[in-house]
Amino acid sequence: MVTILPAPYGLSLKDASLLLTHEYLPLEAGVAHTADGMIHIAASTYMKGCTGAMLDWWFGWVHTTQQYQLWHPRDHVFSDWEGPRGNGSEYIGGHHLVEEYIGGELASLKISFRDPEVYFGPGWQAAFNAAGYATAVCARVGQWNRTSGQVVYVGHLIHLVKEEPDGVRMRSRFWLGDVEEGVAEGAADGAAVSGGFALGLLRHATEEMAILATILPDMYTKYAST
């Protein structure tokens, strides 16, 4: 049974750059509290035959519900997109609006993509190259009300892509409990920042990246140039 580990095991968001200098940290697959009061989720998936370019393309391509359900046919329910709609790996500044089952509960989320510089600082490209990382998909994650459109941001995600001899290693990291400033106390749904949700997210993230690894090379060949 997976349990939530105490604070010494949880990587704080402010220390995300340690991922670049440590190929493996004490927590590569699991859930732990952080010293600053968040919940940290770490998932790791080896994706044979995949590249950083393929993953950048994927996050800029997966907009519709039909596309989104390819990624996890059982858990992914709904998808929409606000932002660039080209086919050229353009997702930074865009927003992915999704409904998906996490830990058996339906979650409505807004994933707002950010430049990796927000988390890794200026000169992140050089640091990535030196450490053998191809790309990082970074975002602020919010609870989204599909009816009203209201969003309350409660966390962050980083999908860090390490180059390997015959593919990539996806180091997925999530931080829950960073509720945006100015939000009234109690406005955020506690279920989406709870330990149960975090454990469900660990399983979901591991499954969806494993599924993606089986379809991405062919999808990229078929659709990336169209």
PDB file of C-alpha atoms in Angstrom:
ATOM      1  CA  MET A   1       0.000   0.000   0.000  1.00  0.00           C
ATOM      2  CA  VAL A   2       1.334   3.435  -0.948  1.00  0.00           C
ATOM      3  CA  THR A   3       1.499   5.903   1.925  1.00  0.00           C
ATOM      4  CA  ILE A   4       2.312   9.599   2.151  1.00  0.00           C
ATOM      5  CA  LEU A   5       5.862  10.072   3.388  1.00  0.00           C
ATOM      6  CA  PRO A   6       6.909  12.793   5.848  1.00  0.00           C
ATOM      7  CA  ALA A   7       8.396  16.154   4.882  1.00  0.00           C
ATOM      8  CA  PRO A   8      12.083  15.205   4.508  1.00  0.00           C
ATOM      9  CA  TYR A   9      11.190  13.135   1.437  1.00  0.00           C
ATOM     10  CA  GLY A  10       9.189  15.806  -0.380  1.00  0.00           C
ATOM     11  CA  LEU A  11      10.988  18.070  -2.844  1.00  0.00           C
ATOM     12  CA  SER A  12       9.925  21.683  -2.351  1.00  0.00           C
ATOM     13  CA  LEU A  13       8.819  23.563  -5.444  1.00  0.00           C
ATOM     14  CA  LYS A  14      11.498  26.215  -4.895  1.00  0.00           C
ATOM     15  CA  ASP A  15      14.101  23.441  -5.177  1.00  0.00           C
ATOM     16  CA  ALA A  16      12.867  22.083  -8.525  1.00  0.00           C
ATOM     17  CA  SER A  17      16.255  22.801 -10.122  1.00  0.00           C
ATOM     18  CA  LEU A  18      17.701  19.951  -8.028  1.00  0.00           C
ATOM     19  CA  LEU A  19      16.057  17.644 -10.546  1.00  0.00           C
ATOM     20  CA  LEU A  20      18.669  18.795 -13.067  1.00  0.00           C
ATOM     21  CA  THR A  21      21.645  17.992 -10.847  1.00  0.00           C
ATOM     22  CA  HIS A  22      20.329  14.702  -9.457  1.00  0.00           C
ATOM     23  CA  GLU A  23      19.341  12.046 -11.990  1.00  0.00           C
ATOM     24  CA  TYR A  24      17.615  10.176  -9.181  1.00  0.00           C
ATOM     25  CA  LEU A  25      16.308  11.693  -5.966  1.00  0.00           C
ATOM     26  CA  PRO A  26      15.222   9.733  -2.862  1.00  0.00           C
ATOM     27  CA  LEU A  27      11.612  10.018  -4.065  1.00  0.00           C
ATOM     28  CA  GLU A  28      11.179   9.098  -7.729  1.00  0.00           C
ATOM     29  CA  ALA A  29       7.824   7.351  -7.358  1.00  0.00           C
ATOM     30  CA  GLY A  30       5.577   8.232  -4.445  1.00  0.00           C
ATOM     31  CA  VAL A  31       3.894  10.964  -2.431  1.00  0.00           C
ATOM     32  CA  ALA A  32       5.370  13.073   0.367  1.00  0.00           C
ATOM     33  CA  HIS A  33       4.765  16.233   2.316  1.00  0.00           C
ATOM     34  CA  THR A  34       7.183  19.128   1.782  1.00  0.00           C
ATOM     35  CA  ALA A  35       8.804  21.312   4.404  1.00  0.00           C
ATOM     36  CA  ASP A  36       6.738  24.291   3.222  1.00  0.00           C
ATOM     37  CA  GLY A  37       3.392  22.562   3.616  1.00  0.00           C
ATOM     38  CA  MET A  38       2.587  21.235   0.139  1.00  0.00           C
ATOM     39  CA  ILE A  39       2.051  17.673  -1.045  1.00  0.00           C
ATOM     40  CA  HIS A  40       4.620  16.497  -3.611  1.00  0.00           C
ATOM     41  CA  ILE A  41       3.864  13.706  -6.083  1.00  0.00           C
ATOM     42  CA  ALA A  42       6.684  12.058  -8.030  1.00  0.00           C
ATOM     43  CA  ALA A  43       6.129   9.655 -10.928  1.00  0.00           C
ATOM     44  CA  SER A  44       8.705   8.220 -13.308  1.00  0.00           C
ATOM     45  CA  THR A  45       7.979   6.530 -16.638  1.00  0.00           C
ATOM     46  CA  TYR A  46      10.433   5.168 -19.206  1.00  0.00           C
ATOM     47  CA  MET A  47       9.126   5.974 -22.686  1.00  0.00           C
ATOM     48  CA  LYS A  48      10.954   3.855 -25.252  1.00  0.00           C
ATOM     49  CA  GLY A  49      11.103   5.320 -28.759  1.00  0.00           C
ATOM     50  CA  CYS A  50       9.920   8.764 -27.651  1.00  0.00           C
ATOM     51  CA  THR A  51      11.742  12.109 -27.839  1.00  0.00           C
ATOM     52  CA  GLY A  52      11.429  15.538 -26.303  1.00  0.00           C
ATOM     53  CA  ALA A  53      10.284  16.922 -29.646  1.00  0.00           C
ATOM     54  CA  MET A  54       7.462  14.381 -29.734  1.00  0.00           C
ATOM     55  CA  LEU A  55       6.298  15.362 -26.259  1.00  0.00           C
ATOM     56  CA  ASP A  56       6.391  19.090 -27.012  1.00  0.00           C
ATOM     57  CA  TRP A  57       4.314  18.373 -30.101  1.00  0.00           C
ATOM     58  CA  TRP A  58       1.838  16.248 -28.112  1.00  0.00           C
ATOM     59  CA  PHE A  59       1.086  18.926 -25.536  1.00  0.00           C
ATOM     60  CA  GLY A  60       0.490  21.433 -28.333  1.00  0.00           C
ATOM     61  CA  TRP A  61      -1.726  19.008 -30.268  1.00  0.00           C
ATOM     62  CA  VAL A  62      -4.012  17.363 -27.696  1.00  0.00           C
ATOM     63  CA  HIS A  63      -7.013  19.715 -27.621  1.00  0.00           C
ATOM     64  CA  THR A  64     -10.244  17.808 -28.285  1.00  0.00           C
ATOM     65  CA  THR A  65     -11.949  15.161 -26.184  1.00  0.00           C
ATOM     66  CA  GLN A  66     -11.330  12.558 -28.882  1.00  0.00           C
ATOM     67  CA  GLN A  67      -7.603  13.323 -28.842  1.00  0.00           C
ATOM     68  CA  TYR A  68      -7.468  13.454 -25.059  1.00  0.00           C
ATOM     69  CA  GLN A  69      -9.100  10.047 -24.644  1.00  0.00           C
ATOM     70  CA  LEU A  70      -6.308   8.429 -26.644  1.00  0.00           C
ATOM     71  CA  TRP A  71      -4.042   9.313 -23.736  1.00  0.00           C
ATOM     72  CA  HIS A  72      -6.037   7.452 -21.085  1.00  0.00           C
ATOM     73  CA  PRO A  73      -9.217   5.871 -22.524  1.00  0.00           C
ATOM     74  CA  ARG A  74     -10.649   4.964 -19.118  1.00  0.00           C
ATOM     75  CA  ASP A  75      -9.958   8.092 -17.041  1.00  0.00           C
ATOM     76  CA  HIS A  76     -10.082  10.949 -19.563  1.00  0.00           C
ATOM     77  CA  VAL A  77     -13.608  12.296 -20.056  1.00  0.00           C
ATOM     78  CA  PHE A  78     -13.543  15.802 -21.580  1.00  0.00           C
ATOM     79  CA  SER A  79     -11.047  18.210 -23.118  1.00  0.00           C
ATOM     80  CA  ASP A  80     -11.060  21.736 -24.492  1.00  0.00           C
ATOM     81  CA  TRP A  81      -8.357  24.288 -25.182  1.00  0.00           C
ATOM     82  CA  GLU A  82      -7.780  28.011 -24.850  1.00  0.00           C
ATOM     83  CA  GLY A  83      -4.768  29.270 -26.761  1.00  0.00           C
ATOM     84  CA  PRO A  84      -2.724  28.601 -29.917  1.00  0.00           C
ATOM     85  CA  ARG A  85      -4.310  25.969 -32.140  1.00  0.00           C
ATOM     86  CA  GLY A  86      -1.544  25.282 -34.605  1.00  0.00           C
ATOM     87  CA  ASN A  87       0.391  22.043 -35.035  1.00  0.00           C
ATOM     88  CA  GLY A  88       3.808  23.345 -34.076  1.00  0.00           C
ATOM     89  CA  SER A  89       4.365  22.417 -30.423  1.00  0.00           C
ATOM     90  CA  GLU A  90       2.800  25.680 -29.256  1.00  0.00           C
ATOM     91  CA  TYR A  91       1.301  25.312 -25.799  1.00  0.00           C
ATOM     92  CA  ILE A  92       3.089  27.782 -23.489  1.00  0.00           C
ATOM     93  CA  GLY A  93       0.555  30.445 -22.560  1.00  0.00           C
ATOM     94  CA  GLY A  94      -2.325  28.135 -23.450  1.00  0.00           C
ATOM     95  CA  HIS A  95      -4.824  26.502 -21.108  1.00  0.00           C
ATOM     96  CA  HIS A  96      -5.967  22.874 -21.204  1.00  0.00           C
ATOM     97  CA  LEU A  97      -9.463  22.446 -19.759  1.00  0.00           C
ATOM     98  CA  VAL A  98     -10.083  18.848 -18.751  1.00  0.00           C
ATOM     99  CA  GLU A  99     -12.311  16.503 -16.839  1.00  0.00           C
ATOM    100  CA  GLU A 100     -10.699  13.252 -15.749  1.00  0.00           C
ATOM    101  CA  TYR A 101     -11.052  10.582 -13.088  1.00  0.00           C
ATOM    102  CA  ILE A 102      -8.304  10.739 -10.471  1.00  0.00           C
ATOM    103  CA  GLY A 103      -8.507   8.344  -7.565  1.00  0.00           C
ATOM    104  CA  GLY A 104     -12.014   7.359  -8.607  1.00  0.00           C
ATOM    105  CA  GLU A 105     -13.335  10.929  -8.423  1.00  0.00           C
ATOM    106  CA  LEU A 106     -14.127  13.188 -11.391  1.00  0.00           C
ATOM    107  CA  ALA A 107     -11.815  16.213 -11.344  1.00  0.00           C
ATOM    108  CA  SER A 108     -12.355  19.355 -13.429  1.00  0.00           C
ATOM    109  CA  LEU A 109      -9.024  21.075 -13.987  1.00  0.00           C
ATOM    110  CA  LYS A 110      -7.509  24.023 -15.813  1.00  0.00           C
ATOM    111  CA  ILE A 111      -3.861  23.469 -16.718  1.00  0.00           C
ATOM    112  CA  SER A 112      -2.175  26.769 -17.591  1.00  0.00           C
ATOM    113  CA  PHE A 113       1.152  26.182 -19.314  1.00  0.00           C
ATOM    114  CA  ARG A 114       4.169  28.266 -18.326  1.00  0.00           C
ATOM    115  CA  ASP A 115       7.684  28.825 -19.592  1.00  0.00           C
ATOM    116  CA  PRO A 116      10.207  26.534 -17.841  1.00  0.00           C
ATOM    117  CA  GLU A 117      12.078  29.668 -16.754  1.00  0.00           C
ATOM    118  CA  VAL A 118       9.401  30.184 -14.087  1.00  0.00           C
ATOM    119  CA  TYR A 119      10.624  27.059 -12.293  1.00  0.00           C
ATOM    120  CA  PHE A 120      14.228  26.644 -13.447  1.00  0.00           C
ATOM    121  CA  GLY A 121      15.331  30.265 -13.763  1.00  0.00           C
ATOM    122  CA  PRO A 122      17.100  32.238 -16.513  1.00  0.00           C
ATOM    123  CA  GLY A 123      19.443  30.172 -18.642  1.00  0.00           C
ATOM    124  CA  TRP A 124      17.413  27.016 -18.153  1.00  0.00           C
ATOM    125  CA  GLN A 125      18.112  25.890 -21.735  1.00  0.00           C
ATOM    126  CA  ALA A 126      21.863  25.698 -21.093  1.00  0.00           C
ATOM    127  CA  ALA A 127      21.269  23.874 -17.812  1.00  0.00           C
ATOM    128  CA  PHE A 128      18.995  21.382 -19.582  1.00  0.00           C
ATOM    129  CA  ASN A 129      21.555  20.737 -22.312  1.00  0.00           C
ATOM    130  CA  ALA A 130      24.334  20.206 -19.790  1.00  0.00           C
ATOM    131  CA  ALA A 131      22.278  17.713 -17.807  1.00  0.00           C
ATOM    132  CA  GLY A 132      20.842  15.837 -20.798  1.00  0.00           C
ATOM    133  CA  TYR A 133      17.260  17.063 -20.588  1.00  0.00           C
ATOM    134  CA  ALA A 134      15.290  17.602 -23.778  1.00  0.00           C
ATOM    135  CA  THR A 135      12.384  19.689 -22.503  1.00  0.00           C
ATOM    136  CA  ALA A 136      10.061  20.342 -19.580  1.00  0.00           C
ATOM    137  CA  VAL A 137       6.312  20.825 -19.745  1.00  0.00           C
ATOM    138  CA  CYS A 138       5.412  23.182 -16.886  1.00  0.00           C
ATOM    139  CA  ALA A 139       2.062  24.496 -15.697  1.00  0.00           C
ATOM    140  CA  ARG A 140      -0.042  25.989 -12.938  1.00  0.00           C
ATOM    141  CA  VAL A 141      -2.948  23.658 -12.100  1.00  0.00           C
ATOM    142  CA  GLY A 142      -6.346  24.895 -10.987  1.00  0.00           C
ATOM    143  CA  GLN A 143      -9.743  23.593  -9.970  1.00  0.00           C
ATOM    144  CA  TRP A 144     -12.079  24.563 -12.797  1.00  0.00           C
ATOM    145  CA  ASN A 145     -15.838  25.040 -12.732  1.00  0.00           C
ATOM    146  CA  ARG A 146     -17.051  24.012 -16.176  1.00  0.00           C
ATOM    147  CA  THR A 147     -20.377  25.837 -15.742  1.00  0.00           C
ATOM    148  CA  SER A 148     -19.129  29.226 -14.537  1.00  0.00           C
ATOM    149  CA  GLY A 149     -15.607  29.108 -15.926  1.00  0.00           C
ATOM    150  CA  GLN A 150     -14.191  30.056 -12.534  1.00  0.00           C
ATOM    151  CA  VAL A 151     -10.776  28.654 -11.644  1.00  0.00           C
ATOM    152  CA  VAL A 152      -8.890  28.474  -8.361  1.00  0.00           C
ATOM    153  CA  TYR A 153      -5.228  27.605  -8.814  1.00  0.00           C
ATOM    154  CA  VAL A 154      -4.039  25.080  -6.243  1.00  0.00           C
ATOM    155  CA  GLY A 155      -0.869  23.479  -7.604  1.00  0.00           C
ATOM    156  CA  HIS A 156       1.894  23.071 -10.158  1.00  0.00           C
ATOM    157  CA  LEU A 157       3.160  20.388 -12.518  1.00  0.00           C
ATOM    158  CA  ILE A 158       6.468  19.724 -14.233  1.00  0.00           C
ATOM    159  CA  HIS A 159       6.967  16.926 -16.755  1.00  0.00           C
ATOM    160  CA  LEU A 160      10.763  16.810 -17.080  1.00  0.00           C
ATOM    161  CA  VAL A 161      12.047  14.806 -20.041  1.00  0.00           C
ATOM    162  CA  LYS A 162      15.456  13.126 -19.660  1.00  0.00           C
ATOM    163  CA  GLU A 163      17.144  11.851 -22.807  1.00  0.00           C
ATOM    164  CA  GLU A 164      18.086   8.160 -22.721  1.00  0.00           C
ATOM    165  CA  PRO A 165      19.829   5.921 -25.304  1.00  0.00           C
ATOM    166  CA  ASP A 166      16.613   4.466 -26.770  1.00  0.00           C
ATOM    167  CA  GLY A 167      13.963   6.901 -25.587  1.00  0.00           C
ATOM    168  CA  VAL A 168      13.286   9.284 -22.727  1.00  0.00           C
ATOM    169  CA  ARG A 169      12.577   9.059 -19.024  1.00  0.00           C
ATOM    170  CA  MET A 170       9.607  11.151 -17.969  1.00  0.00           C
ATOM    171  CA  ARG A 171      10.059  12.557 -14.472  1.00  0.00           C
ATOM    172  CA  SER A 172       6.600  13.885 -13.644  1.00  0.00           C
ATOM    173  CA  ARG A 173       6.333  16.102 -10.577  1.00  0.00           C
ATOM    174  CA  PHE A 174       3.279  17.712  -8.993  1.00  0.00           C
ATOM    175  CA  TRP A 175       2.860  20.057  -6.044  1.00  0.00           C
ATOM    176  CA  LEU A 176      -0.556  20.489  -4.423  1.00  0.00           C
ATOM    177  CA  GLY A 177      -1.606  23.007  -1.794  1.00  0.00           C
ATOM    178  CA  ASP A 178      -0.248  26.246  -3.277  1.00  0.00           C
ATOM    179  CA  VAL A 179      -3.551  28.135  -3.422  1.00  0.00           C
ATOM    180  CA  GLU A 180      -3.362  31.419  -5.313  1.00  0.00           C
ATOM    181  CA  GLU A 181      -3.228  34.625  -3.299  1.00  0.00           C
ATOM    182  CA  GLY A 182      -6.448  36.550  -2.838  1.00  0.00           C
ATOM    183  CA  VAL A 183      -8.693  33.483  -2.841  1.00  0.00           C
ATOM    184  CA  ALA A 184     -11.144  33.408   0.033  1.00  0.00           C
ATOM    185  CA  GLU A 185     -10.478  30.788   2.665  1.00  0.00           C
ATOM    186  CA  GLY A 186     -12.389  27.633   1.826  1.00  0.00           C
ATOM    187  CA  ALA A 187     -12.865  28.530  -1.848  1.00  0.00           C
ATOM    188  CA  ALA A 188     -10.593  25.717  -2.978  1.00  0.00           C
ATOM    189  CA  ASP A 189     -12.052  22.223  -2.933  1.00  0.00           C
ATOM    190  CA  GLY A 190     -10.148  20.385  -0.232  1.00  0.00           C
ATOM    191  CA  ALA A 191     -10.645  17.067  -2.036  1.00  0.00           C
ATOM    192  CA  ALA A 192      -8.319  18.168  -4.825  1.00  0.00           C
ATOM    193  CA  VAL A 193      -5.462  18.956  -2.455  1.00  0.00           C
ATOM    194  CA  SER A 194      -5.974  15.972  -0.164  1.00  0.00           C
ATOM    195  CA  GLY A 195      -3.800  12.957   0.389  1.00  0.00           C
ATOM    196  CA  GLY A 196      -6.329  10.707  -1.328  1.00  0.00           C
ATOM    197  CA  PHE A 197      -6.296  12.838  -4.456  1.00  0.00           C
ATOM    198  CA  ALA A 198      -2.483  12.887  -4.403  1.00  0.00           C
ATOM    199  CA  LEU A 199      -2.259   9.106  -4.253  1.00  0.00           C
ATOM    200  CA  GLY A 200      -4.769   8.838  -7.090  1.00  0.00           C
ATOM    201  CA  LEU A 201      -2.745  11.320  -9.129  1.00  0.00           C
ATOM    202  CA  LEU A 202       0.387   9.198  -8.679  1.00  0.00           C
ATOM    203  CA  ARG A 203      -1.358   6.205 -10.213  1.00  0.00           C
ATOM    204  CA  HIS A 204      -3.046   8.224 -12.953  1.00  0.00           C
ATOM    205  CA  ALA A 205       0.141  10.012 -14.047  1.00  0.00           C
ATOM    206  CA  THR A 206       2.076   6.757 -14.204  1.00  0.00           C
ATOM    207  CA  GLU A 207      -0.638   5.077 -16.264  1.00  0.00           C
ATOM    208  CA  GLU A 208      -1.201   7.910 -18.727  1.00  0.00           C
ATOM    209  CA  MET A 209       2.496   8.317 -19.534  1.00  0.00           C
ATOM    210  CA  ALA A 210       2.876   4.558 -20.015  1.00  0.00           C
ATOM    211  CA  ILE A 211      -0.100   4.596 -22.393  1.00  0.00           C
ATOM    212  CA  LEU A 212       1.278   7.619 -24.227  1.00  0.00           C
ATOM    213  CA  ALA A 213       4.604   5.860 -24.782  1.00  0.00           C
ATOM    214  CA  THR A 214       2.819   3.124 -26.747  1.00  0.00           C
ATOM    215  CA  ILE A 215       1.104   5.514 -29.177  1.00  0.00           C
ATOM    216  CA  LEU A 216       3.240   8.657 -29.389  1.00  0.00           C
ATOM    217  CA  PRO A 217       5.891   7.643 -31.970  1.00  0.00           C
ATOM    218  CA  ASP A 218       3.242   6.576 -34.491  1.00  0.00           C
ATOM    219  CA  MET A 219       1.023   9.582 -33.712  1.00  0.00           C
ATOM    220  CA  TYR A 220       3.948  11.940 -34.240  1.00  0.00           C
ATOM    221  CA  THR A 221       4.829  10.334 -37.573  1.00  0.00           C
ATOM    222  CA  LYS A 222       1.214  10.471 -38.743  1.00  0.00           C
ATOM    223  CA  TYR A 223       0.131  13.925 -37.575  1.00  0.00           C
ATOM    224  CA  ALA A 224       3.076  16.170 -36.694  1.00  0.00           C
ATOM    225  CA  SER A 225       3.679  17.403 -40.225  1.00  0.00           C
ATOM    226  CA  THR A 226       0.026  17.813 -41.224  1.00  0.00           C
TER     227      THR A 226
END
